Amino acid sequence: MTSAIDALISNAKSKDDQVDQMRGCNEAERHWLARKQFLLKNWDDFTEDNREKLECLSQCWSGLHFLGVGYPPQTVEKVREMSFGLPNMSDMLKDADQEIHCKEVKRRRDEQANVITVDNQNSRKRPAQGPPSAFSVAENKKQNTGNADLPAPLKPNAKQIGLFLNLSSYCRKQGAEADLVHCVTMQKQRVSFLSEEVCPEQIQDMEKFYDRSISACDEVVEISIINIFIAQAVAPTREEAKKLALEQAIKILQNMPVVVVSCHRKKANGKIVSELCLVNSRGAKVLGIIPPKLKTPEIMVEPR
């Protein structure tokens, strides 16, 4: 009985190791953990000779859910049939986030244990010294708290991810004729246009971001959907800025991949805040990647 259980455990570990080899080099952790469930569910229905087909179908499943990719009806039907019995996407992403969190906690504990071990070894070799200088104390404090003042990153939920995947797919189908307000309306949502004259306190940050001279008389227009930053543009008039921002938003939605990530933005008073933004590359965006946050903008929502 014990040998049979050991054999089952060994087989499960072997299967898990083989599945892990199918992860793409640029695949997001939470997307991979969800696709891994699809692979494990269908693993025993394929043999060594046709497992490449399973891997392709799992990529189609991932593309349908996370990237809004279109496939032939037969492929879509086959993938849906293979997904029967899996948890819904929201639960799968929650499970993935929980697993990522557990891995991060374990990694931090291991790092802390390594640091303590190294410190103990060094303390045996280090000669006795006098009390540290005020400069060294301040320097160590600065190193230890360099990012302490930055707000924690935000995480998009399944509803937000799904909305922008559908919106991106619809915009790509419209091609050069894509109209942002129309595309968003078809998703039963609205577009927010935030506009104001460039704030004098932000001119320096704006010039640094846009890499050009900007006047306090210039107008800046920012586009957001369900409070997620999409695009921003600066021009001599509000109409020009809005047109440029719309073009930028459509370009982002029509490029791949379309992902909702956390970012840090600087306010006019110098405070740093965390927001969600729509971009074409994975990973949280550090301060300076997304333009400064507007101070007191007028907000217009379309369709009204």
PDB file of C-alpha atoms in Angstrom:
ATOM      1  CA  MET A   1       0.000   0.000   0.000  1.00  0.00           C
ATOM      2  CA  THR A   2       2.811   2.383   0.965  1.00  0.00           C
ATOM      3  CA  SER A   3       4.727   1.631  -2.239  1.00  0.00           C
ATOM      4  CA  ALA A   4       1.605   2.361  -4.315  1.00  0.00           C
ATOM      5  CA  ILE A   5       1.166   5.745  -2.612  1.00  0.00           C
ATOM      6  CA  ASP A   6       4.855   6.535  -3.115  1.00  0.00           C
ATOM      7  CA  ALA A   7       4.496   5.656  -6.799  1.00  0.00           C
ATOM      8  CA  LEU A   8       1.509   7.994  -7.162  1.00  0.00           C
ATOM      9  CA  ILE A   9       3.385  10.851  -5.464  1.00  0.00           C
ATOM     10  CA  SER A  10       6.446  10.251  -7.639  1.00  0.00           C
ATOM     11  CA  ASN A  11       4.287  10.214 -10.779  1.00  0.00           C
ATOM     12  CA  ALA A  12       2.558  13.467  -9.764  1.00  0.00           C
ATOM     13  CA  LYS A  13       5.919  15.172  -9.149  1.00  0.00           C
ATOM     14  CA  SER A  14       7.226  13.948 -12.506  1.00  0.00           C
ATOM     15  CA  LYS A  15       4.114  15.274 -14.270  1.00  0.00           C
ATOM     16  CA  ASP A  16       4.457  18.638 -12.523  1.00  0.00           C
ATOM     17  CA  ASP A  17       8.116  18.910 -13.567  1.00  0.00           C
ATOM     18  CA  GLN A  18       7.288  18.107 -17.193  1.00  0.00           C
ATOM     19  CA  VAL A  19       4.491  20.688 -17.251  1.00  0.00           C
ATOM     20  CA  ASP A  20       6.800  23.356 -15.784  1.00  0.00           C
ATOM     21  CA  GLN A  21       9.078  22.952 -18.810  1.00  0.00           C
ATOM     22  CA  MET A  22       6.266  24.276 -21.029  1.00  0.00           C
ATOM     23  CA  ARG A  23       6.259  27.761 -19.498  1.00  0.00           C
ATOM     24  CA  GLY A  24       7.064  30.550 -21.972  1.00  0.00           C
ATOM     25  CA  CYS A  25      10.149  32.650 -21.186  1.00  0.00           C
ATOM     26  CA  ASN A  26       8.121  35.909 -21.122  1.00  0.00           C
ATOM     27  CA  GLU A  27       4.892  34.479 -19.694  1.00  0.00           C
ATOM     28  CA  ALA A  28       3.468  36.349 -16.697  1.00  0.00           C
ATOM     29  CA  GLU A  29       3.517  34.331 -13.465  1.00  0.00           C
ATOM     30  CA  ARG A  30      -0.238  34.476 -12.812  1.00  0.00           C
ATOM     31  CA  HIS A  31      -1.058  33.668 -16.463  1.00  0.00           C
ATOM     32  CA  TRP A  32       1.300  30.687 -16.371  1.00  0.00           C
ATOM     33  CA  LEU A  33      -0.171  29.330 -13.133  1.00  0.00           C
ATOM     34  CA  ALA A  34      -3.657  29.488 -14.696  1.00  0.00           C
ATOM     35  CA  ARG A  35      -2.482  27.799 -17.932  1.00  0.00           C
ATOM     36  CA  LYS A  36      -0.690  25.180 -15.846  1.00  0.00           C
ATOM     37  CA  GLN A  37      -4.057  24.110 -14.400  1.00  0.00           C
ATOM     38  CA  PHE A  38      -5.347  23.627 -17.958  1.00  0.00           C
ATOM     39  CA  LEU A  39      -2.280  21.524 -18.857  1.00  0.00           C
ATOM     40  CA  LEU A  40      -2.480  19.355 -15.733  1.00  0.00           C
ATOM     41  CA  LYS A  41      -6.212  18.733 -16.222  1.00  0.00           C
ATOM     42  CA  ASN A  42      -5.704  17.411 -19.774  1.00  0.00           C
ATOM     43  CA  TRP A  43      -2.219  15.895 -19.404  1.00  0.00           C
ATOM     44  CA  ASP A  44      -3.262  12.246 -19.161  1.00  0.00           C
ATOM     45  CA  ASP A  45      -5.507  12.531 -22.246  1.00  0.00           C
ATOM     46  CA  PHE A  46      -2.416  12.944 -24.438  1.00  0.00           C
ATOM     47  CA  THR A  47       0.628  10.749 -25.010  1.00  0.00           C
ATOM     48  CA  GLU A  48       4.296  11.650 -25.365  1.00  0.00           C
ATOM     49  CA  ASP A  49       3.803  11.661 -29.146  1.00  0.00           C
ATOM     50  CA  ASN A  50       1.065  14.315 -29.236  1.00  0.00           C
ATOM     51  CA  ARG A  51       1.743  16.474 -26.155  1.00  0.00           C
ATOM     52  CA  GLU A  52       2.857  19.273 -28.500  1.00  0.00           C
ATOM     53  CA  LYS A  53      -0.794  19.492 -29.550  1.00  0.00           C
ATOM     54  CA  LEU A  54      -1.802  19.897 -25.889  1.00  0.00           C
ATOM     55  CA  GLU A  55       0.752  22.693 -25.482  1.00  0.00           C
ATOM     56  CA  CYS A  56      -0.616  24.485 -28.577  1.00  0.00           C
ATOM     57  CA  LEU A  57      -4.199  24.163 -27.326  1.00  0.00           C
ATOM     58  CA  SER A  58      -3.168  25.509 -23.916  1.00  0.00           C
ATOM     59  CA  GLN A  59      -1.611  28.534 -25.651  1.00  0.00           C
ATOM     60  CA  CYS A  60      -4.915  29.057 -27.495  1.00  0.00           C
ATOM     61  CA  TRP A  61      -6.777  28.850 -24.180  1.00  0.00           C
ATOM     62  CA  SER A  62      -4.428  31.442 -22.671  1.00  0.00           C
ATOM     63  CA  GLY A  63      -4.725  33.677 -25.739  1.00  0.00           C
ATOM     64  CA  LEU A  64      -8.521  33.602 -25.579  1.00  0.00           C
ATOM     65  CA  HIS A  65      -8.641  34.547 -21.895  1.00  0.00           C
ATOM     66  CA  PHE A  66      -5.717  36.936 -21.464  1.00  0.00           C
ATOM     67  CA  LEU A  67      -4.951  38.460 -24.867  1.00  0.00           C
ATOM     68  CA  GLY A  68      -8.317  38.465 -26.633  1.00  0.00           C
ATOM     69  CA  VAL A  69      -6.881  36.534 -29.601  1.00  0.00           C
ATOM     70  CA  GLY A  70      -9.335  35.180 -32.175  1.00  0.00           C
ATOM     71  CA  TYR A  71      -9.202  31.542 -33.362  1.00  0.00           C
ATOM     72  CA  PRO A  72     -11.231  29.384 -35.789  1.00  0.00           C
ATOM     73  CA  PRO A  73     -14.577  28.193 -34.338  1.00  0.00           C
ATOM     74  CA  GLN A  74     -13.403  24.563 -34.251  1.00  0.00           C
ATOM     75  CA  THR A  75     -10.371  25.501 -32.139  1.00  0.00           C
ATOM     76  CA  VAL A  76     -12.452  27.619 -29.763  1.00  0.00           C
ATOM     77  CA  GLU A  77     -14.961  24.783 -29.325  1.00  0.00           C
ATOM     78  CA  LYS A  78     -12.187  22.246 -28.652  1.00  0.00           C
ATOM     79  CA  VAL A  79     -10.526  24.519 -26.071  1.00  0.00           C
ATOM     80  CA  ARG A  80     -13.853  25.138 -24.304  1.00  0.00           C
ATOM     81  CA  GLU A  81     -14.506  21.404 -24.192  1.00  0.00           C
ATOM     82  CA  MET A  82     -11.066  20.811 -22.644  1.00  0.00           C
ATOM     83  CA  SER A  83     -11.637  23.587 -20.046  1.00  0.00           C
ATOM     84  CA  PHE A  84     -14.856  22.000 -18.748  1.00  0.00           C
ATOM     85  CA  GLY A  85     -14.434  21.360 -15.021  1.00  0.00           C
ATOM     86  CA  LEU A  86     -11.811  24.041 -14.425  1.00  0.00           C
ATOM     87  CA  PRO A  87     -12.598  26.803 -11.884  1.00  0.00           C
ATOM     88  CA  ASN A  88     -13.836  30.110 -13.316  1.00  0.00           C
ATOM     89  CA  MET A  89     -11.138  32.589 -14.355  1.00  0.00           C
ATOM     90  CA  SER A  90     -11.632  34.840 -11.336  1.00  0.00           C
ATOM     91  CA  ASP A  91     -11.003  31.924  -8.938  1.00  0.00           C
ATOM     92  CA  MET A  92      -8.026  30.704 -10.978  1.00  0.00           C
ATOM     93  CA  LEU A  93      -6.380  34.132 -10.824  1.00  0.00           C
ATOM     94  CA  LYS A  94      -7.068  34.351  -7.077  1.00  0.00           C
ATOM     95  CA  ASP A  95      -5.389  30.954  -6.625  1.00  0.00           C
ATOM     96  CA  ALA A  96      -2.468  32.147  -8.750  1.00  0.00           C
ATOM     97  CA  ASP A  97      -2.097  35.343  -6.713  1.00  0.00           C
ATOM     98  CA  GLN A  98      -2.169  33.308  -3.491  1.00  0.00           C
ATOM     99  CA  GLU A  99       0.541  30.961  -4.782  1.00  0.00           C
ATOM    100  CA  ILE A 100       2.677  33.921  -5.903  1.00  0.00           C
ATOM    101  CA  HIS A 101       2.246  35.502  -2.467  1.00  0.00           C
ATOM    102  CA  CYS A 102       3.306  32.282  -0.713  1.00  0.00           C
ATOM    103  CA  LYS A 103       6.388  32.019  -2.950  1.00  0.00           C
ATOM    104  CA  GLU A 104       7.285  35.645  -2.210  1.00  0.00           C
ATOM    105  CA  VAL A 105       6.936  35.096   1.553  1.00  0.00           C
ATOM    106  CA  LYS A 106       9.149  31.991   1.335  1.00  0.00           C
ATOM    107  CA  ARG A 107      11.715  33.868  -0.779  1.00  0.00           C
ATOM    108  CA  ARG A 108      11.887  36.711   1.748  1.00  0.00           C
ATOM    109  CA  ARG A 109      12.287  34.275   4.644  1.00  0.00           C
ATOM    110  CA  ASP A 110      15.108  32.486   2.821  1.00  0.00           C
ATOM    111  CA  GLU A 111      16.828  35.794   2.034  1.00  0.00           C
ATOM    112  CA  GLN A 112      16.494  36.912   5.653  1.00  0.00           C
ATOM    113  CA  ALA A 113      17.923  33.596   6.865  1.00  0.00           C
ATOM    114  CA  ASN A 114      20.863  33.947   4.449  1.00  0.00           C
ATOM    115  CA  VAL A 115      21.536  37.508   5.611  1.00  0.00           C
ATOM    116  CA  ILE A 116      21.532  36.416   9.261  1.00  0.00           C
ATOM    117  CA  THR A 117      23.912  33.545   8.451  1.00  0.00           C
ATOM    118  CA  VAL A 118      26.311  35.836   6.570  1.00  0.00           C
ATOM    119  CA  ASP A 119      26.178  38.448   9.337  1.00  0.00           C
ATOM    120  CA  ASN A 120      26.974  35.806  11.954  1.00  0.00           C
ATOM    121  CA  GLN A 121      29.940  34.588   9.920  1.00  0.00           C
ATOM    122  CA  ASN A 122      31.232  38.126   9.372  1.00  0.00           C
ATOM    123  CA  SER A 123      30.841  39.025  13.047  1.00  0.00           C
ATOM    124  CA  ARG A 124      33.359  36.319  13.938  1.00  0.00           C
ATOM    125  CA  LYS A 125      35.919  37.789  11.547  1.00  0.00           C
ATOM    126  CA  ARG A 126      35.236  41.489  12.122  1.00  0.00           C
ATOM    127  CA  PRO A 127      37.608  43.236  14.561  1.00  0.00           C
ATOM    128  CA  ALA A 128      36.143  45.321  17.348  1.00  0.00           C
ATOM    129  CA  GLN A 129      35.273  48.862  16.264  1.00  0.00           C
ATOM    130  CA  GLY A 130      34.134  52.012  17.955  1.00  0.00           C
ATOM    131  CA  PRO A 131      30.585  53.341  17.713  1.00  0.00           C
ATOM    132  CA  PRO A 132      29.429  54.174  14.152  1.00  0.00           C
ATOM    133  CA  SER A 133      29.605  57.761  12.991  1.00  0.00           C
ATOM    134  CA  ALA A 134      26.464  59.823  12.467  1.00  0.00           C
ATOM    135  CA  PHE A 135      27.148  59.784   8.722  1.00  0.00           C
ATOM    136  CA  SER A 136      27.294  55.986   8.519  1.00  0.00           C
ATOM    137  CA  VAL A 137      24.071  55.656  10.545  1.00  0.00           C
ATOM    138  CA  ALA A 138      22.274  58.086   8.216  1.00  0.00           C
ATOM    139  CA  GLU A 139      23.671  56.327   5.149  1.00  0.00           C
ATOM    140  CA  ASN A 140      22.534  52.906   6.377  1.00  0.00           C
ATOM    141  CA  LYS A 141      19.092  54.263   7.203  1.00  0.00           C
ATOM    142  CA  LYS A 142      18.813  55.754   3.722  1.00  0.00           C
ATOM    143  CA  GLN A 143      19.771  52.441   2.108  1.00  0.00           C
ATOM    144  CA  ASN A 144      17.328  50.467   4.241  1.00  0.00           C
ATOM    145  CA  THR A 145      14.384  52.810   3.646  1.00  0.00           C
ATOM    146  CA  GLY A 146      15.016  53.922   0.055  1.00  0.00           C
ATOM    147  CA  ASN A 147      11.642  52.678  -1.192  1.00  0.00           C
ATOM    148  CA  ALA A 148       9.748  52.780   2.101  1.00  0.00           C
ATOM    149  CA  ASP A 149       7.889  55.975   1.204  1.00  0.00           C
ATOM    150  CA  LEU A 150       6.583  54.654  -2.124  1.00  0.00           C
ATOM    151  CA  PRO A 151       2.963  53.439  -1.994  1.00  0.00           C
ATOM    152  CA  ALA A 152       2.273  49.749  -2.491  1.00  0.00           C
ATOM    153  CA  PRO A 153       1.464  48.638  -6.066  1.00  0.00           C
ATOM    154  CA  LEU A 154      -2.134  47.909  -7.046  1.00  0.00           C
ATOM    155  CA  LYS A 155      -3.468  44.718  -8.605  1.00  0.00           C
ATOM    156  CA  PRO A 156      -6.082  44.673 -11.383  1.00  0.00           C
ATOM    157  CA  ASN A 157      -9.061  42.392 -10.902  1.00  0.00           C
ATOM    158  CA  ALA A 158     -10.439  39.872 -13.387  1.00  0.00           C
ATOM    159  CA  LYS A 159     -13.255  42.229 -14.459  1.00  0.00           C
ATOM    160  CA  GLN A 160     -10.802  45.010 -15.380  1.00  0.00           C
ATOM    161  CA  ILE A 161      -8.531  42.609 -17.257  1.00  0.00           C
ATOM    162  CA  GLY A 162     -11.474  41.119 -19.158  1.00  0.00           C
ATOM    163  CA  LEU A 163     -12.852  44.541 -20.144  1.00  0.00           C
ATOM    164  CA  PHE A 164      -9.611  45.686 -21.746  1.00  0.00           C
ATOM    165  CA  LEU A 165      -9.017  42.371 -23.508  1.00  0.00           C
ATOM    166  CA  ASN A 166     -12.473  42.639 -25.088  1.00  0.00           C
ATOM    167  CA  LEU A 167     -11.985  46.343 -25.841  1.00  0.00           C
ATOM    168  CA  SER A 168      -8.604  45.676 -27.442  1.00  0.00           C
ATOM    169  CA  SER A 169     -10.035  42.891 -29.595  1.00  0.00           C
ATOM    170  CA  TYR A 170     -12.899  45.135 -30.758  1.00  0.00           C
ATOM    171  CA  CYS A 171     -10.539  48.048 -31.547  1.00  0.00           C
ATOM    172  CA  ARG A 172      -8.293  45.802 -33.636  1.00  0.00           C
ATOM    173  CA  LYS A 173     -11.289  44.608 -35.650  1.00  0.00           C
ATOM    174  CA  GLN A 174     -12.188  48.247 -36.411  1.00  0.00           C
ATOM    175  CA  GLY A 175      -8.706  48.878 -37.817  1.00  0.00           C
ATOM    176  CA  ALA A 176      -7.932  52.411 -38.982  1.00  0.00           C
ATOM    177  CA  GLU A 177     -11.587  53.396 -38.499  1.00  0.00           C
ATOM    178  CA  ALA A 178     -11.538  52.627 -34.766  1.00  0.00           C
ATOM    179  CA  ASP A 179     -13.286  55.270 -32.643  1.00  0.00           C
ATOM    180  CA  LEU A 180     -12.481  55.028 -28.937  1.00  0.00           C
ATOM    181  CA  VAL A 181     -15.782  56.356 -27.611  1.00  0.00           C
ATOM    182  CA  HIS A 182     -17.766  54.029 -29.895  1.00  0.00           C
ATOM    183  CA  CYS A 183     -15.609  51.011 -28.981  1.00  0.00           C
ATOM    184  CA  VAL A 184     -15.976  51.719 -25.259  1.00  0.00           C
ATOM    185  CA  THR A 185     -19.727  52.272 -25.630  1.00  0.00           C
ATOM    186  CA  MET A 186     -20.016  48.807 -27.204  1.00  0.00           C
ATOM    187  CA  GLN A 187     -18.492  47.432 -23.973  1.00  0.00           C
ATOM    188  CA  LYS A 188     -21.183  49.324 -21.985  1.00  0.00           C
ATOM    189  CA  GLN A 189     -18.608  51.663 -20.443  1.00  0.00           C
ATOM    190  CA  ARG A 190     -17.708  55.361 -20.775  1.00  0.00           C
ATOM    191  CA  VAL A 191     -14.535  57.348 -21.431  1.00  0.00           C
ATOM    192  CA  SER A 192     -13.364  60.098 -19.064  1.00  0.00           C
ATOM    193  CA  PHE A 193     -11.479  63.075 -20.529  1.00  0.00           C
ATOM    194  CA  LEU A 194      -9.509  65.050 -17.914  1.00  0.00           C
ATOM    195  CA  SER A 195      -8.214  68.431 -19.087  1.00  0.00           C
ATOM    196  CA  GLU A 196      -6.507  71.530 -17.701  1.00  0.00           C
ATOM    197  CA  GLU A 197      -3.828  74.089 -18.507  1.00  0.00           C
ATOM    198  CA  VAL A 198      -0.379  72.783 -17.650  1.00  0.00           C
ATOM    199  CA  CYS A 199       0.166  73.403 -13.943  1.00  0.00           C
ATOM    200  CA  PRO A 200       3.173  75.734 -13.332  1.00  0.00           C
ATOM    201  CA  GLU A 201       4.457  73.401 -10.596  1.00  0.00           C
ATOM    202  CA  GLN A 202       4.519  70.529 -13.101  1.00  0.00           C
ATOM    203  CA  ILE A 203       6.160  72.214 -16.090  1.00  0.00           C
ATOM    204  CA  GLN A 204       9.591  70.823 -15.231  1.00  0.00           C
ATOM    205  CA  ASP A 205       8.262  67.265 -14.786  1.00  0.00           C
ATOM    206  CA  MET A 206       6.187  67.557 -17.972  1.00  0.00           C
ATOM    207  CA  GLU A 207       9.177  68.799 -19.989  1.00  0.00           C
ATOM    208  CA  LYS A 208      11.297  65.962 -18.637  1.00  0.00           C
ATOM    209  CA  PHE A 209       8.659  63.367 -19.544  1.00  0.00           C
ATOM    210  CA  TYR A 210       7.823  64.700 -23.023  1.00  0.00           C
ATOM    211  CA  ASP A 211      11.434  65.778 -23.704  1.00  0.00           C
ATOM    212  CA  ARG A 212      10.445  69.162 -25.146  1.00  0.00           C
ATOM    213  CA  SER A 213       9.645  72.701 -24.104  1.00  0.00           C
ATOM    214  CA  ILE A 214       6.176  73.138 -22.566  1.00  0.00           C
ATOM    215  CA  SER A 215       4.397  76.401 -21.748  1.00  0.00           C
ATOM    216  CA  ALA A 216       2.026  77.120 -18.865  1.00  0.00           C
ATOM    217  CA  CYS A 217      -0.472  78.151 -21.564  1.00  0.00           C
ATOM    218  CA  ASP A 218      -0.446  74.681 -23.130  1.00  0.00           C
ATOM    219  CA  GLU A 219      -3.388  72.347 -22.587  1.00  0.00           C
ATOM    220  CA  VAL A 220      -3.072  68.784 -21.332  1.00  0.00           C
ATOM    221  CA  VAL A 221      -5.739  66.115 -21.867  1.00  0.00           C
ATOM    222  CA  GLU A 222      -5.753  62.730 -20.163  1.00  0.00           C
ATOM    223  CA  ILE A 223      -7.935  59.716 -20.985  1.00  0.00           C
ATOM    224  CA  SER A 224      -9.078  57.143 -18.442  1.00  0.00           C
ATOM    225  CA  ILE A 225     -11.572  54.274 -18.497  1.00  0.00           C
ATOM    226  CA  ILE A 226     -13.023  52.919 -15.224  1.00  0.00           C
ATOM    227  CA  ASN A 227     -10.372  55.016 -13.420  1.00  0.00           C
ATOM    228  CA  ILE A 228      -7.503  53.304 -15.262  1.00  0.00           C
ATOM    229  CA  PHE A 229      -5.006  55.624 -16.991  1.00  0.00           C
ATOM    230  CA  ILE A 230      -4.868  55.154 -20.765  1.00  0.00           C
ATOM    231  CA  ALA A 231      -3.131  58.129 -22.388  1.00  0.00           C
ATOM    232  CA  GLN A 232      -2.123  61.775 -21.988  1.00  0.00           C
ATOM    233  CA  ALA A 233      -1.114  64.483 -24.474  1.00  0.00           C
ATOM    234  CA  VAL A 234      -0.028  68.141 -24.362  1.00  0.00           C
ATOM    235  CA  ALA A 235      -0.734  70.665 -27.139  1.00  0.00           C
ATOM    236  CA  PRO A 236      -1.369  74.411 -27.626  1.00  0.00           C
ATOM    237  CA  THR A 237      -5.156  73.839 -27.655  1.00  0.00           C
ATOM    238  CA  ARG A 238      -7.471  71.434 -25.854  1.00  0.00           C
ATOM    239  CA  GLU A 239      -8.844  70.070 -29.142  1.00  0.00           C
ATOM    240  CA  GLU A 240      -5.360  69.193 -30.403  1.00  0.00           C
ATOM    241  CA  ALA A 241      -4.402  67.593 -27.096  1.00  0.00           C
ATOM    242  CA  LYS A 242      -7.596  65.510 -27.071  1.00  0.00           C
ATOM    243  CA  LYS A 243      -6.989  64.344 -30.640  1.00  0.00           C
ATOM    244  CA  LEU A 244      -3.407  63.305 -29.828  1.00  0.00           C
ATOM    245  CA  ALA A 245      -4.511  61.507 -26.649  1.00  0.00           C
ATOM    246  CA  LEU A 246      -7.216  59.608 -28.567  1.00  0.00           C
ATOM    247  CA  GLU A 247      -4.693  58.533 -31.213  1.00  0.00           C
ATOM    248  CA  GLN A 248      -2.332  57.343 -28.493  1.00  0.00           C
ATOM    249  CA  ALA A 249      -5.117  55.422 -26.720  1.00  0.00           C
ATOM    250  CA  ILE A 250      -6.170  53.622 -29.919  1.00  0.00           C
ATOM    251  CA  LYS A 251      -2.540  52.759 -30.665  1.00  0.00           C
ATOM    252  CA  ILE A 252      -2.131  51.181 -27.213  1.00  0.00           C
ATOM    253  CA  LEU A 253      -5.367  49.196 -27.545  1.00  0.00           C
ATOM    254  CA  GLN A 254      -4.487  47.913 -31.022  1.00  0.00           C
ATOM    255  CA  ASN A 255      -0.969  46.772 -30.089  1.00  0.00           C
ATOM    256  CA  MET A 256      -0.166  43.546 -28.282  1.00  0.00           C
ATOM    257  CA  PRO A 257      -0.008  42.609 -25.512  1.00  0.00           C
ATOM    258  CA  VAL A 258      -2.544  44.844 -23.756  1.00  0.00           C
ATOM    259  CA  VAL A 259      -2.034  44.613 -19.998  1.00  0.00           C
ATOM    260  CA  VAL A 260      -3.294  46.469 -16.922  1.00  0.00           C
ATOM    261  CA  VAL A 261      -0.428  47.099 -14.505  1.00  0.00           C
ATOM    262  CA  SER A 262       0.349  49.217 -11.458  1.00  0.00           C
ATOM    263  CA  CYS A 263       2.351  52.425 -11.806  1.00  0.00           C
ATOM    264  CA  HIS A 264       3.675  55.285  -9.685  1.00  0.00           C
ATOM    265  CA  ARG A 265       2.694  58.841 -10.634  1.00  0.00           C
ATOM    266  CA  LYS A 266       3.787  62.172  -9.212  1.00  0.00           C
ATOM    267  CA  LYS A 267       1.188  64.758  -8.169  1.00  0.00           C
ATOM    268  CA  ALA A 268       1.641  68.533  -8.392  1.00  0.00           C
ATOM    269  CA  ASN A 269       2.389  68.687  -4.646  1.00  0.00           C
ATOM    270  CA  GLY A 270       5.224  66.171  -5.056  1.00  0.00           C
ATOM    271  CA  LYS A 271       3.353  63.236  -3.516  1.00  0.00           C
ATOM    272  CA  ILE A 272       3.739  59.837  -5.219  1.00  0.00           C
ATOM    273  CA  VAL A 273       0.606  57.722  -5.724  1.00  0.00           C
ATOM    274  CA  SER A 274      -0.117  54.250  -7.087  1.00  0.00           C
ATOM    275  CA  GLU A 275      -2.558  53.848  -9.977  1.00  0.00           C
ATOM    276  CA  LEU A 276      -3.511  51.281 -12.582  1.00  0.00           C
ATOM    277  CA  CYS A 277      -2.583  51.990 -16.187  1.00  0.00           C
ATOM    278  CA  LEU A 278      -2.959  50.319 -19.585  1.00  0.00           C
ATOM    279  CA  VAL A 279       0.309  49.574 -21.400  1.00  0.00           C
ATOM    280  CA  ASN A 280       1.841  47.220 -23.973  1.00  0.00           C
ATOM    281  CA  SER A 281       4.482  45.651 -21.732  1.00  0.00           C
ATOM    282  CA  ARG A 282       4.226  43.559 -18.593  1.00  0.00           C
ATOM    283  CA  GLY A 283       5.415  44.550 -15.136  1.00  0.00           C
ATOM    284  CA  ALA A 284       4.707  47.462 -12.792  1.00  0.00           C
ATOM    285  CA  LYS A 285       5.871  50.860 -14.074  1.00  0.00           C
ATOM    286  CA  VAL A 286       8.251  52.882 -11.925  1.00  0.00           C
ATOM    287  CA  LEU A 287       8.026  56.635 -11.428  1.00  0.00           C
ATOM    288  CA  GLY A 288       8.686  58.508 -14.675  1.00  0.00           C
ATOM    289  CA  ILE A 289       7.340  55.881 -17.088  1.00  0.00           C
ATOM    290  CA  ILE A 290       3.786  57.289 -16.886  1.00  0.00           C
ATOM    291  CA  PRO A 291       3.254  61.097 -17.165  1.00  0.00           C
ATOM    292  CA  PRO A 292       2.598  63.240 -14.067  1.00  0.00           C
ATOM    293  CA  LYS A 293      -0.891  63.259 -12.563  1.00  0.00           C
ATOM    294  CA  LEU A 294      -3.075  66.303 -13.284  1.00  0.00           C
ATOM    295  CA  LYS A 295      -3.720  68.756 -10.453  1.00  0.00           C
ATOM    296  CA  THR A 296      -7.358  69.960 -10.719  1.00  0.00           C
ATOM    297  CA  PRO A 297      -8.664  68.850 -14.116  1.00  0.00           C
ATOM    298  CA  GLU A 298     -12.078  69.405 -15.634  1.00  0.00           C
ATOM    299  CA  ILE A 299     -13.687  66.027 -16.259  1.00  0.00           C
ATOM    300  CA  MET A 300     -15.912  65.276 -19.241  1.00  0.00           C
ATOM    301  CA  VAL A 301     -17.444  61.827 -19.695  1.00  0.00           C
ATOM    302  CA  GLU A 302     -18.478  60.436 -23.092  1.00  0.00           C
ATOM    303  CA  PRO A 303     -20.992  59.282 -24.114  1.00  0.00           C
ATOM    304  CA  ARG A 304     -22.904  61.709 -21.946  1.00  0.00           C
TER     305      ARG A 304
END
